[in-house]
Short mmCIF file of C-alpha atoms in Angstrom, two decimals:
data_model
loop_
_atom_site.label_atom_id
_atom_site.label_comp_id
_atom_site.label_asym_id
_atom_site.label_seq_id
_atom_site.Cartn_x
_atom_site.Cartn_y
_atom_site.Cartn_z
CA UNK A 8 95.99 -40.83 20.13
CA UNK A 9 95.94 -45.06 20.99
CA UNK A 10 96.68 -46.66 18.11
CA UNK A 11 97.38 -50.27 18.14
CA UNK A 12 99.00 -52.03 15.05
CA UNK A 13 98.21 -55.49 14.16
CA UNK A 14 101.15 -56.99 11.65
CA UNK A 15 102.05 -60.26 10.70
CA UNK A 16 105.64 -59.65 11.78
CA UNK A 17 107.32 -56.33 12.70
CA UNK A 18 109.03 -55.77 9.69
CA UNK A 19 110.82 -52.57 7.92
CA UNK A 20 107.83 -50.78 7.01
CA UNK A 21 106.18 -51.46 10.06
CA UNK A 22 108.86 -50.54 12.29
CA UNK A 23 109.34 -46.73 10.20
CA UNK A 24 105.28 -46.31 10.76
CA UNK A 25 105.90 -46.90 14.34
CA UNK A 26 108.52 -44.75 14.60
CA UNK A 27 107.24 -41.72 12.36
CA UNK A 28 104.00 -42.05 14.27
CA UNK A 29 105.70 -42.42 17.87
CA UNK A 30 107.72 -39.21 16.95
CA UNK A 31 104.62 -37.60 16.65
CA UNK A 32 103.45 -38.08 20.03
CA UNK A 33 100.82 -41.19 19.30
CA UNK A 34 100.73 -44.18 22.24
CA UNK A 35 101.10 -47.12 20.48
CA UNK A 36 100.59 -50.88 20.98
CA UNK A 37 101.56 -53.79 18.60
CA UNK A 38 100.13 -57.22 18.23
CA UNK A 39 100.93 -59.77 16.19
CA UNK A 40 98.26 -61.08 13.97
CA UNK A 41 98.02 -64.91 14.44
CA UNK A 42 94.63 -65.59 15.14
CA UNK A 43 91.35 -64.21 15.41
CA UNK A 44 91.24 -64.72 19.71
CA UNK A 45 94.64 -62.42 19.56
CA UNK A 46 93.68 -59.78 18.10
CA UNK A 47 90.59 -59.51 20.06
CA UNK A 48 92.30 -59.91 23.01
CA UNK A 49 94.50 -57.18 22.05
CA UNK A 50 92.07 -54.51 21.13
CA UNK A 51 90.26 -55.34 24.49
CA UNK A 52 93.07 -54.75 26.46
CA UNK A 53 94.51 -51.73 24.79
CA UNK A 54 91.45 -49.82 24.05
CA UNK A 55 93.25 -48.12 20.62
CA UNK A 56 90.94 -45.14 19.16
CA UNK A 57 92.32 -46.50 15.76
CA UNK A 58 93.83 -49.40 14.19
CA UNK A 59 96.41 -49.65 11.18
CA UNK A 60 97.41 -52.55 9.70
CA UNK A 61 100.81 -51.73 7.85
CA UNK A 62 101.17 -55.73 6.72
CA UNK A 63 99.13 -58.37 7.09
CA UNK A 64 98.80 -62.46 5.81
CA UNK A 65 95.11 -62.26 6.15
CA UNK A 66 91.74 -60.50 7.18
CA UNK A 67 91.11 -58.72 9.68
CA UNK A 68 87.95 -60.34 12.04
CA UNK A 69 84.84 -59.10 11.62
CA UNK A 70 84.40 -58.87 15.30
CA UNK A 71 87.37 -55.84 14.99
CA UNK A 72 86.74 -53.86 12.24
CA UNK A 73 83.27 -53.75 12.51
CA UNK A 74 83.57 -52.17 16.41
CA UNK A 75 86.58 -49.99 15.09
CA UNK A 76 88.34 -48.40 12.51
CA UNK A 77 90.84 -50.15 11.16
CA UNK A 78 93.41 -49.19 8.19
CA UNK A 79 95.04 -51.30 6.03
CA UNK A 80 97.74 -50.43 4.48
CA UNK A 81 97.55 -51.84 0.65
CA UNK A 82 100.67 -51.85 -1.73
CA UNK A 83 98.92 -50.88 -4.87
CA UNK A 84 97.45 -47.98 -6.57
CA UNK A 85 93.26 -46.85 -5.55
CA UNK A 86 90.85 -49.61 -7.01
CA UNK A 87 93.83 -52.24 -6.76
CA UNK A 88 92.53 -54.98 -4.62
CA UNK A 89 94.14 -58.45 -3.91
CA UNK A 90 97.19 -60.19 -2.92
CA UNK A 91 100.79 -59.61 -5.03
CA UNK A 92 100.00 -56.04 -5.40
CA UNK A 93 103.47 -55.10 -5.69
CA UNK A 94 104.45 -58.83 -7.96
CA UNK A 95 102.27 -58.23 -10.23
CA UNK A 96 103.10 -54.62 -10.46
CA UNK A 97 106.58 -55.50 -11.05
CA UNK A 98 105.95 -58.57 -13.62
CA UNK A 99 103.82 -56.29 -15.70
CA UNK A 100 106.25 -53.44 -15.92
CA UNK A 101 103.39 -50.91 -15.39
CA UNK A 102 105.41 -47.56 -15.61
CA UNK A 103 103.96 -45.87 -12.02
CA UNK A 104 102.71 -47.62 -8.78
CA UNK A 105 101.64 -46.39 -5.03
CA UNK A 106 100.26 -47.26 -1.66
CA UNK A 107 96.31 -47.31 -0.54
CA UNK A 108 95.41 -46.71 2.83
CA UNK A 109 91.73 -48.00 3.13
CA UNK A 110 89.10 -49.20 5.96
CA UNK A 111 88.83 -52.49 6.66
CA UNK A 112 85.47 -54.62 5.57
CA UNK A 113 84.22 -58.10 4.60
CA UNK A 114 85.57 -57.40 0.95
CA UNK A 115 89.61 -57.47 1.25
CA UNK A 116 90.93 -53.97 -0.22
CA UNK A 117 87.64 -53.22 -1.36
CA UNK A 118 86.48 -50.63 1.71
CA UNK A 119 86.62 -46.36 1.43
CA UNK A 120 89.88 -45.06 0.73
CA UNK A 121 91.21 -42.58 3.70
CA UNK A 122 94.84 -41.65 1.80
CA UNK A 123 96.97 -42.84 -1.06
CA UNK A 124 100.50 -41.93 -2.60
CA UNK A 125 101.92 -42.72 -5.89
CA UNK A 126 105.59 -43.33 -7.36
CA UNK A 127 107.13 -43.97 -10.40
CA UNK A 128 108.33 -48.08 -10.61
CA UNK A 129 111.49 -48.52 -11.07
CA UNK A 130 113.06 -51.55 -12.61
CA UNK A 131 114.27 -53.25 -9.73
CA UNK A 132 114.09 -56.07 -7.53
CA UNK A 133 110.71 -56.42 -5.28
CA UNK A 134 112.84 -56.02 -1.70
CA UNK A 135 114.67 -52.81 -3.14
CA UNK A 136 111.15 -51.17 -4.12
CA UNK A 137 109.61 -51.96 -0.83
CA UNK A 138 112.03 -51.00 1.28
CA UNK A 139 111.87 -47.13 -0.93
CA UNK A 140 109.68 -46.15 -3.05
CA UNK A 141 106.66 -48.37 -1.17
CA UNK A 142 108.32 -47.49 2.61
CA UNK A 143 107.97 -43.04 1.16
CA UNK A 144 104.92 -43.87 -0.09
CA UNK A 145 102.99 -45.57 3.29
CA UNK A 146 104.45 -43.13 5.15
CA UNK A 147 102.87 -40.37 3.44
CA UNK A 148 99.60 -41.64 3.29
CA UNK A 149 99.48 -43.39 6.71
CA UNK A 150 100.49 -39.88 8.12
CA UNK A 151 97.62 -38.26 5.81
CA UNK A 152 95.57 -41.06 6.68
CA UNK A 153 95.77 -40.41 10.78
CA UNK A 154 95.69 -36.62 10.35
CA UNK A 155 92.10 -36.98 8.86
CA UNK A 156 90.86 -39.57 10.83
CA UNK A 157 91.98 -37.13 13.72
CA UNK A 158 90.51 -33.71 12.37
CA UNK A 159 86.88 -35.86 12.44
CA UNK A 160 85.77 -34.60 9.25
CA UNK A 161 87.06 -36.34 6.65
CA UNK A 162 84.83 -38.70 4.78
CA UNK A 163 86.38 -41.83 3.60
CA UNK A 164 85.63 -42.41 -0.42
CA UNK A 165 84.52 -46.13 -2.44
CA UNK A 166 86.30 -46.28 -5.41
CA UNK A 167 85.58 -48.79 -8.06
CA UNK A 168 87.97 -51.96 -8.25
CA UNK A 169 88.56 -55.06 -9.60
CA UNK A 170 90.51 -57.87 -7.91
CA UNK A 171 93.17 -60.04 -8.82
CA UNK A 172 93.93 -63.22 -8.29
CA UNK A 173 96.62 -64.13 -6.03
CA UNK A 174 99.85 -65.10 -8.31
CA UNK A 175 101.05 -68.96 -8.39
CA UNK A 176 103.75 -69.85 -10.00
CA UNK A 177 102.40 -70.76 -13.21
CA UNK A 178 101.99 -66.95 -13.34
CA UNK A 179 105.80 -66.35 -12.90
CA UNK A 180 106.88 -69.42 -15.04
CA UNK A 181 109.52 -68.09 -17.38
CA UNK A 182 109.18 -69.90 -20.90
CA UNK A 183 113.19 -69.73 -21.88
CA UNK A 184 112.90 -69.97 -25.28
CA UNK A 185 110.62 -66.96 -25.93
CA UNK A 186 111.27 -64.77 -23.15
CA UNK A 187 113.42 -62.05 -23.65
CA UNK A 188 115.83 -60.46 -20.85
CA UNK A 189 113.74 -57.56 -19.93
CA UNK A 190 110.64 -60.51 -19.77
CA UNK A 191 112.88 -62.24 -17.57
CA UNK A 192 113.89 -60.11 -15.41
CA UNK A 193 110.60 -58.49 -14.51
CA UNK A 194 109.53 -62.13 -13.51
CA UNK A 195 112.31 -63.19 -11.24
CA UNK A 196 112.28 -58.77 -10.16
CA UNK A 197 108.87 -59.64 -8.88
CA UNK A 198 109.32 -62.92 -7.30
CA UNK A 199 112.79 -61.40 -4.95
CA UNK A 200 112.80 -62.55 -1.55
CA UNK A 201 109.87 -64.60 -1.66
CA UNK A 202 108.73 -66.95 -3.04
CA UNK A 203 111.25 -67.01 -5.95
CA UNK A 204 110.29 -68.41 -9.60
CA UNK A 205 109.91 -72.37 -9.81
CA UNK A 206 112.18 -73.87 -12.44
CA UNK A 207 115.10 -76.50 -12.97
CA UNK A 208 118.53 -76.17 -12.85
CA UNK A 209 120.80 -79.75 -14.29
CA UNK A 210 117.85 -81.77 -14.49
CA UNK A 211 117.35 -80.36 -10.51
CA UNK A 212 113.95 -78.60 -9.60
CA UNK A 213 114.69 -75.35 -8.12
CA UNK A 214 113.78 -71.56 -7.52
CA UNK A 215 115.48 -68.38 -8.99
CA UNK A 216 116.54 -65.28 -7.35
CA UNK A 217 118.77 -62.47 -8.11
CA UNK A 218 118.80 -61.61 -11.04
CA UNK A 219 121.51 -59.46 -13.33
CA UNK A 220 121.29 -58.72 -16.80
CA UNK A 221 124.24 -59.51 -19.23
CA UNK A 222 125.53 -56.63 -21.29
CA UNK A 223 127.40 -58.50 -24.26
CA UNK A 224 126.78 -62.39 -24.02
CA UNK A 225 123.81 -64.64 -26.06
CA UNK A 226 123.45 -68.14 -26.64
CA UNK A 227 120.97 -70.49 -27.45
CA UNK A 228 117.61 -69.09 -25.44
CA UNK A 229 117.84 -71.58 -22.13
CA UNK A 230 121.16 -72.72 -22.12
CA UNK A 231 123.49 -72.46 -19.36
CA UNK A 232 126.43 -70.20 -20.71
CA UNK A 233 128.80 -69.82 -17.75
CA UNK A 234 129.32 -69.33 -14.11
CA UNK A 235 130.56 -66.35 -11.79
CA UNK A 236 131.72 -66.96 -8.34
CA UNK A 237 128.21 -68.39 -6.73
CA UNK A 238 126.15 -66.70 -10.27
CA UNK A 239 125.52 -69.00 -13.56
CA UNK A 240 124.78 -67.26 -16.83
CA UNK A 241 121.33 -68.59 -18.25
CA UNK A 242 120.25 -66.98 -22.42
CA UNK A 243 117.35 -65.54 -23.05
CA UNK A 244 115.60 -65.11 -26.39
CA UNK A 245 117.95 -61.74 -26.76
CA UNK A 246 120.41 -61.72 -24.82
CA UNK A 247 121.58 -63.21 -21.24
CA UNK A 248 120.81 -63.07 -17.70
CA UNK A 249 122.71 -64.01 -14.78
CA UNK A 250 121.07 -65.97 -11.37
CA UNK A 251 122.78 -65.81 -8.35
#
């Protein structure tokens, strides 16, 4: 089957769809999506019988996935819709999380569901659960996804939904004196890679990443207790954590 992949940048998961679905005999054609005129351009030259989308920036055009079927693949659990699936999944600590595959319509994540697949969520950074437990997870349902979509009688299902907002950093703000480590972790867990958690460092504003927890240290909840090689050892409200 032609399937052509639109992606803002060919990254891990996108490359192990391509190659999982490659192995399986598919043609397959990838464009970057940068603009509207690309894309279209793309699907006129390639003439794909489907479209997946294993990670996008923003919407697909109207002009596309109204003239074809196009999945999306979604980092979140059926009737999760919005941006920061997987940050907010992580910052709230919810104890199991999966992947959506879904047809592409004017409401973002909102159109019929085609596959999904589900994982317990680890505590762990965001890049670390992506590159896993999300990676298993799309691969799964992608696979399902095209197997239906192949067969020709599989009918798509709406589930309800509500969507969230997309997270700013006032959402990941940690408040020192309150927060305890496992808090504090799960914020700066969720923020990994990109885009980090806003804060200041000696009177210096700045963004955190990598994050360890401290197994015996405390001090007064904010204060700077010590440094490690290239790491500094912040307290939390019980306990320690340290930045690298």
């Amino acid at each position: 089957m032609r399937i052509l992949f639109l992606a803002h940048s060919f990254n891990s998961l996108t490359q192990r769809l391509y190659s999982e679905l490659a192995e399986r005999g598919h043609q397959l054609s990838i464009e970057f999506d940068i603009a509207d005129s690309v894309t279209e351009e793309a699907v006129a030259l390639f003439h794909p019988e489907l479209i997946i989308a294993p990670f996008l920036k923003r919407a697909i055009p109207a002009s596309v996935w109204s003239r074809h079927v196009c999945l999306v693949v979604h980092p979140g659990i059926v009737g999760d819709r919005g941006p920061a699936a997987l940050d907010w999944a992580i910052q709230k600590a919810v104890p199991s999380w999966g992947v959506t595959v879904l047809q592409a319509e004017a409401e973002m994540d909102a159109g019929p569901v085609w596959a999904s697949a589900s994982f317990p969520l680890r505590i762990a950074k965001k890049s670390s659960i992506y590159r896993n437990e999300v990676t298993e997870a799309a691969v799964q349902a992608v696979l399902t996804a095209v197997e239906r979509y192949q067969e020709g009688d599989f009918v798509p299902q709406r589930v309800p939904g509500q969507a969230h907002a997309a997270m700013k950093q006032a959402d990941r703000a940690i408040d020192w004196q309150a927060a305890g480590t496992a808090e504090v972790l799960a914020r700066l867990n969720a923020a990994d890679g990109f885009p980090g958690v806003a804060d200041s460092l000696f009177g210096q504003p700045c963004h955190l990443f990598d994050a360890w927890p401290e197994a015996t240290l405390k001090g007064e909840p904010g204060s700077l207790l010590g440094r490690r090689q290239t790491a500094i050892l912040r307290a939390t409200a019980d306990g320690a954590v340290w930045i690298g």
